[in-house]
Amino acid sequence: MIQIIPSILSCDFGRLAEEIRAVEAAGADAIHIDVMDGHFVPNISIGIPIVRAVRAVTQLPIDCHLMIAHPTQYLRAFAEAGADWISVHVETCDLATALPAIRALGCRAGAVLNPPTPVAAVLPYIGEADFFLVMSVDPGFAGQRFLPEALEKIRTLQHALHARTPATPIQIDGGITIENVGRAKAAGASLIVAASAIFQGRDYAATIAALRTG
Ligand code: DX5
Ligand code: ZN
């Protein structure tokens, strides 16, 4: 099943509650929160208090994408703030420890890989991860250009998942537009994250519908 997951990185933070309610009313399936620390990625975004604030205004699953050093130190804090899904980068931690820790907190565990990281780096964690996130930009900023090399990685991962845990979904994040979303889905992605494509348009419902059917 295709799920459309707005990333609030491009929303109007001065009207955060309204923005969350608007994408929920427009058909969003979950809310993606990009957490950046200025170390693992060259930008600083938002953290635990914002997760709590989002939790207070929506029933949708909250998907916390941790682009931070030492993510395992913060898993409990994100879970207690209201995260339902927590994804951690294979470049930042030992997934053999982090993924079971996320599940033990009652959250869905995601394993993320950056554009330069080969799919082989996450294959050992099939069965341990509830979803995989293939980045289609170098993480750090919204509004970057989609890197089509992600498509081949998704196909490879999809093939590996098909043989072992076919129900495990693949998420894609970065540079997704109405124009390229079809290629991402054809490759095997079903959890579609988009920040600027949604929040920079006027009609959230139309964009979310187009991303779903495109
Ligand atoms: C990138 C973040 C993405 C980002 C996507 O570091 O992980 O979630 O917000 O933004 P767009 O959809 O504008 O590329
Ligand atoms: Zn993200």
PDB file of N, CA, C and O in Angstrom, residues 161-187:
ATOM      1  N   LEU A 161      14.439  -8.225  -0.161  1.00  0.00           N
ATOM      2  CA  LEU A 161      13.314  -8.313   0.781  1.00  0.00           C
ATOM      3  C   LEU A 161      12.290  -9.326   0.290  1.00  0.00           C
ATOM      4  O   LEU A 161      11.726 -10.087   1.085  1.00  0.00           O
ATOM      5  N   HIS A 162      12.045  -9.320  -1.007  1.00  0.00           N
ATOM      6  CA  HIS A 162      11.045 -10.209  -1.596  1.00  0.00           C
ATOM      7  C   HIS A 162      11.323 -11.663  -1.218  1.00  0.00           C
ATOM      8  O   HIS A 162      10.411 -12.442  -0.941  1.00  0.00           O
ATOM      9  N   ALA A 163      12.605 -12.011  -1.189  1.00  0.00           N
ATOM     10  CA  ALA A 163      12.988 -13.393  -0.906  1.00  0.00           C
ATOM     11  C   ALA A 163      12.824 -13.740   0.572  1.00  0.00           C
ATOM     12  O   ALA A 163      12.684 -14.906   0.926  1.00  0.00           O
ATOM     13  N   ARG A 164      12.838 -12.731   1.451  1.00  0.00           N
ATOM     14  CA  ARG A 164      12.905 -13.044   2.891  1.00  0.00           C
ATOM     15  C   ARG A 164      11.753 -12.472   3.707  1.00  0.00           C
ATOM     16  O   ARG A 164      11.120 -13.184   4.468  1.00  0.00           O
ATOM     17  N   THR A 165      11.507 -11.173   3.605  1.00  0.00           N
ATOM     18  CA  THR A 165      10.402 -10.562   4.370  1.00  0.00           C
ATOM     19  C   THR A 165       9.623  -9.655   3.415  1.00  0.00           C
ATOM     20  O   THR A 165       9.738  -8.426   3.476  1.00  0.00           O
ATOM     21  N   PRO A 166       8.831 -10.235   2.530  1.00  0.00           N
ATOM     22  CA  PRO A 166       8.214  -9.450   1.451  1.00  0.00           C
ATOM     23  C   PRO A 166       7.276  -8.347   1.931  1.00  0.00           C
ATOM     24  O   PRO A 166       7.010  -7.408   1.183  1.00  0.00           O
ATOM     25  N   ALA A 167       6.834  -8.416   3.186  1.00  0.00           N
ATOM     26  CA  ALA A 167       5.923  -7.368   3.673  1.00  0.00           C
ATOM     27  C   ALA A 167       6.669  -6.132   4.172  1.00  0.00           C
ATOM     28  O   ALA A 167       6.042  -5.122   4.499  1.00  0.00           O
ATOM     29  N   THR A 168       8.000  -6.191   4.242  1.00  0.00           N
ATOM     30  CA  THR A 168       8.758  -5.040   4.767  1.00  0.00           C
ATOM     31  C   THR A 168       8.796  -3.932   3.725  1.00  0.00           C
ATOM     32  O   THR A 168       9.306  -4.128   2.620  1.00  0.00           O
ATOM     33  N   PRO A 169       8.276  -2.741   4.057  1.00  0.00           N
ATOM     34  CA  PRO A 169       8.239  -1.680   3.052  1.00  0.00           C
ATOM     35  C   PRO A 169       9.557  -0.911   2.936  1.00  0.00           C
ATOM     36  O   PRO A 169      10.359  -0.887   3.859  1.00  0.00           O
ATOM     37  N   ILE A 170       9.717  -0.272   1.780  1.00  0.00           N
ATOM     38  CA  ILE A 170      10.863   0.606   1.526  1.00  0.00           C
ATOM     39  C   ILE A 170      10.359   2.039   1.448  1.00  0.00           C
ATOM     40  O   ILE A 170       9.399   2.341   0.728  1.00  0.00           O
ATOM     41  N   GLN A 171      11.013   2.905   2.214  1.00  0.00           N
ATOM     42  CA  GLN A 171      10.697   4.332   2.204  1.00  0.00           C
ATOM     43  C   GLN A 171      11.730   5.047   1.332  1.00  0.00           C
ATOM     44  O   GLN A 171      12.888   4.642   1.287  1.00  0.00           O
ATOM     45  N   ILE A 172      11.275   6.097   0.666  1.00  0.00           N
ATOM     46  CA  ILE A 172      12.198   6.947  -0.098  1.00  0.00           C
ATOM     47  C   ILE A 172      12.010   8.374   0.381  1.00  0.00           C
ATOM     48  O   ILE A 172      10.891   8.796   0.696  1.00  0.00           O
ATOM     49  N   ASP A 173      13.134   9.119   0.430  1.00  0.00           N
ATOM     50  CA  ASP A 173      13.120  10.460   1.039  1.00  0.00           C
ATOM     51  C   ASP A 173      14.160  11.324   0.339  1.00  0.00           C
ATOM     52  O   ASP A 173      15.350  11.003   0.369  1.00  0.00           O
ATOM     53  N   GLY A 174      13.690  12.417  -0.259  1.00  0.00           N
ATOM     54  CA  GLY A 174      14.600  13.388  -0.838  1.00  0.00           C
ATOM     55  C   GLY A 174      14.311  13.668  -2.293  1.00  0.00           C
ATOM     56  O   GLY A 174      14.410  12.780  -3.129  1.00  0.00           O
ATOM     57  N   GLY A 175      13.895  14.895  -2.576  1.00  0.00           N
ATOM     58  CA  GLY A 175      13.711  15.316  -3.962  1.00  0.00           C
ATOM     59  C   GLY A 175      12.517  14.708  -4.665  1.00  0.00           C
ATOM     60  O   GLY A 175      12.436  14.754  -5.901  1.00  0.00           O
ATOM     61  N   ILE A 176      11.581  14.148  -3.894  1.00  0.00           N
ATOM     62  CA  ILE A 176      10.413  13.506  -4.521  1.00  0.00           C
ATOM     63  C   ILE A 176       9.452  14.584  -5.028  1.00  0.00           C
ATOM     64  O   ILE A 176       9.138  15.553  -4.327  1.00  0.00           O
ATOM     65  N   THR A 177       8.986  14.397  -6.252  1.00  0.00           N
ATOM     66  CA  THR A 177       8.024  15.310  -6.881  1.00  0.00           C
ATOM     67  C   THR A 177       6.906  14.485  -7.537  1.00  0.00           C
ATOM     68  O   THR A 177       7.032  13.257  -7.669  1.00  0.00           O
ATOM     69  N   ILE A 178       5.882  15.183  -7.977  1.00  0.00           N
ATOM     70  CA  ILE A 178       4.805  14.514  -8.722  1.00  0.00           C
ATOM     71  C   ILE A 178       5.370  13.875  -9.989  1.00  0.00           C
ATOM     72  O   ILE A 178       4.905  12.824 -10.426  1.00  0.00           O
ATOM     73  N   GLU A 179       6.412  14.484 -10.537  1.00  0.00           N
ATOM     74  CA  GLU A 179       6.979  13.992 -11.806  1.00  0.00           C
ATOM     75  C   GLU A 179       7.793  12.707 -11.611  1.00  0.00           C
ATOM     76  O   GLU A 179       7.787  11.838 -12.480  1.00  0.00           O
ATOM     77  N   ASN A 180       8.536  12.598 -10.500  1.00  0.00           N
ATOM     78  CA  ASN A 180       9.421  11.421 -10.380  1.00  0.00           C
ATOM     79  C   ASN A 180       8.877  10.333  -9.458  1.00  0.00           C
ATOM     80  O   ASN A 180       9.459   9.255  -9.352  1.00  0.00           O
ATOM     81  N   VAL A 181       7.754  10.575  -8.778  1.00  0.00           N
ATOM     82  CA  VAL A 181       7.280   9.601  -7.788  1.00  0.00           C
ATOM     83  C   VAL A 181       6.935   8.251  -8.430  1.00  0.00           C
ATOM     84  O   VAL A 181       7.116   7.191  -7.804  1.00  0.00           O
ATOM     85  N   GLY A 182       6.503   8.278  -9.659  1.00  0.00           N
ATOM     86  CA  GLY A 182       6.153   7.036 -10.346  1.00  0.00           C
ATOM     87  C   GLY A 182       7.353   6.112 -10.495  1.00  0.00           C
ATOM     88  O   GLY A 182       7.242   4.884 -10.349  1.00  0.00           O
ATOM     89  N   ARG A 183       8.513   6.703 -10.748  1.00  0.00           N
ATOM     90  CA  ARG A 183       9.729   5.891 -10.886  1.00  0.00           C
ATOM     91  C   ARG A 183      10.123   5.285  -9.539  1.00  0.00           C
ATOM     92  O   ARG A 183      10.596   4.146  -9.472  1.00  0.00           O
ATOM     93  N   ALA A 184       9.927   6.046  -8.474  1.00  0.00           N
ATOM     94  CA  ALA A 184      10.252   5.526  -7.139  1.00  0.00           C
ATOM     95  C   ALA A 184       9.358   4.339  -6.796  1.00  0.00           C
ATOM     96  O   ALA A 184       9.816   3.320  -6.269  1.00  0.00           O
ATOM     97  N   LYS A 185       8.081   4.458  -7.108  1.00  0.00           N
ATOM     98  CA  LYS A 185       7.147   3.359  -6.827  1.00  0.00           C
ATOM     99  C   LYS A 185       7.454   2.145  -7.691  1.00  0.00           C
ATOM    100  O   LYS A 185       7.411   1.007  -7.212  1.00  0.00           O
ATOM    101  N   ALA A 186       7.744   2.399  -8.952  1.00  0.00           N
ATOM    102  CA  ALA A 186       8.039   1.278  -9.859  1.00  0.00           C
ATOM    103  C   ALA A 186       9.262   0.513  -9.386  1.00  0.00           C
ATOM    104  O   ALA A 186       9.354  -0.707  -9.552  1.00  0.00           O
ATOM    105  N   ALA A 187      10.203   1.221  -8.758  1.00  0.00           N
ATOM    106  CA  ALA A 187      11.411   0.564  -8.252  1.00  0.00           C
ATOM    107  C   ALA A 187      11.110  -0.274  -7.014  1.00  0.00           C
ATOM    108  O   ALA A 187      11.849  -1.203  -6.699  1.00  0.00           O
TER     109      ALA A 187
END
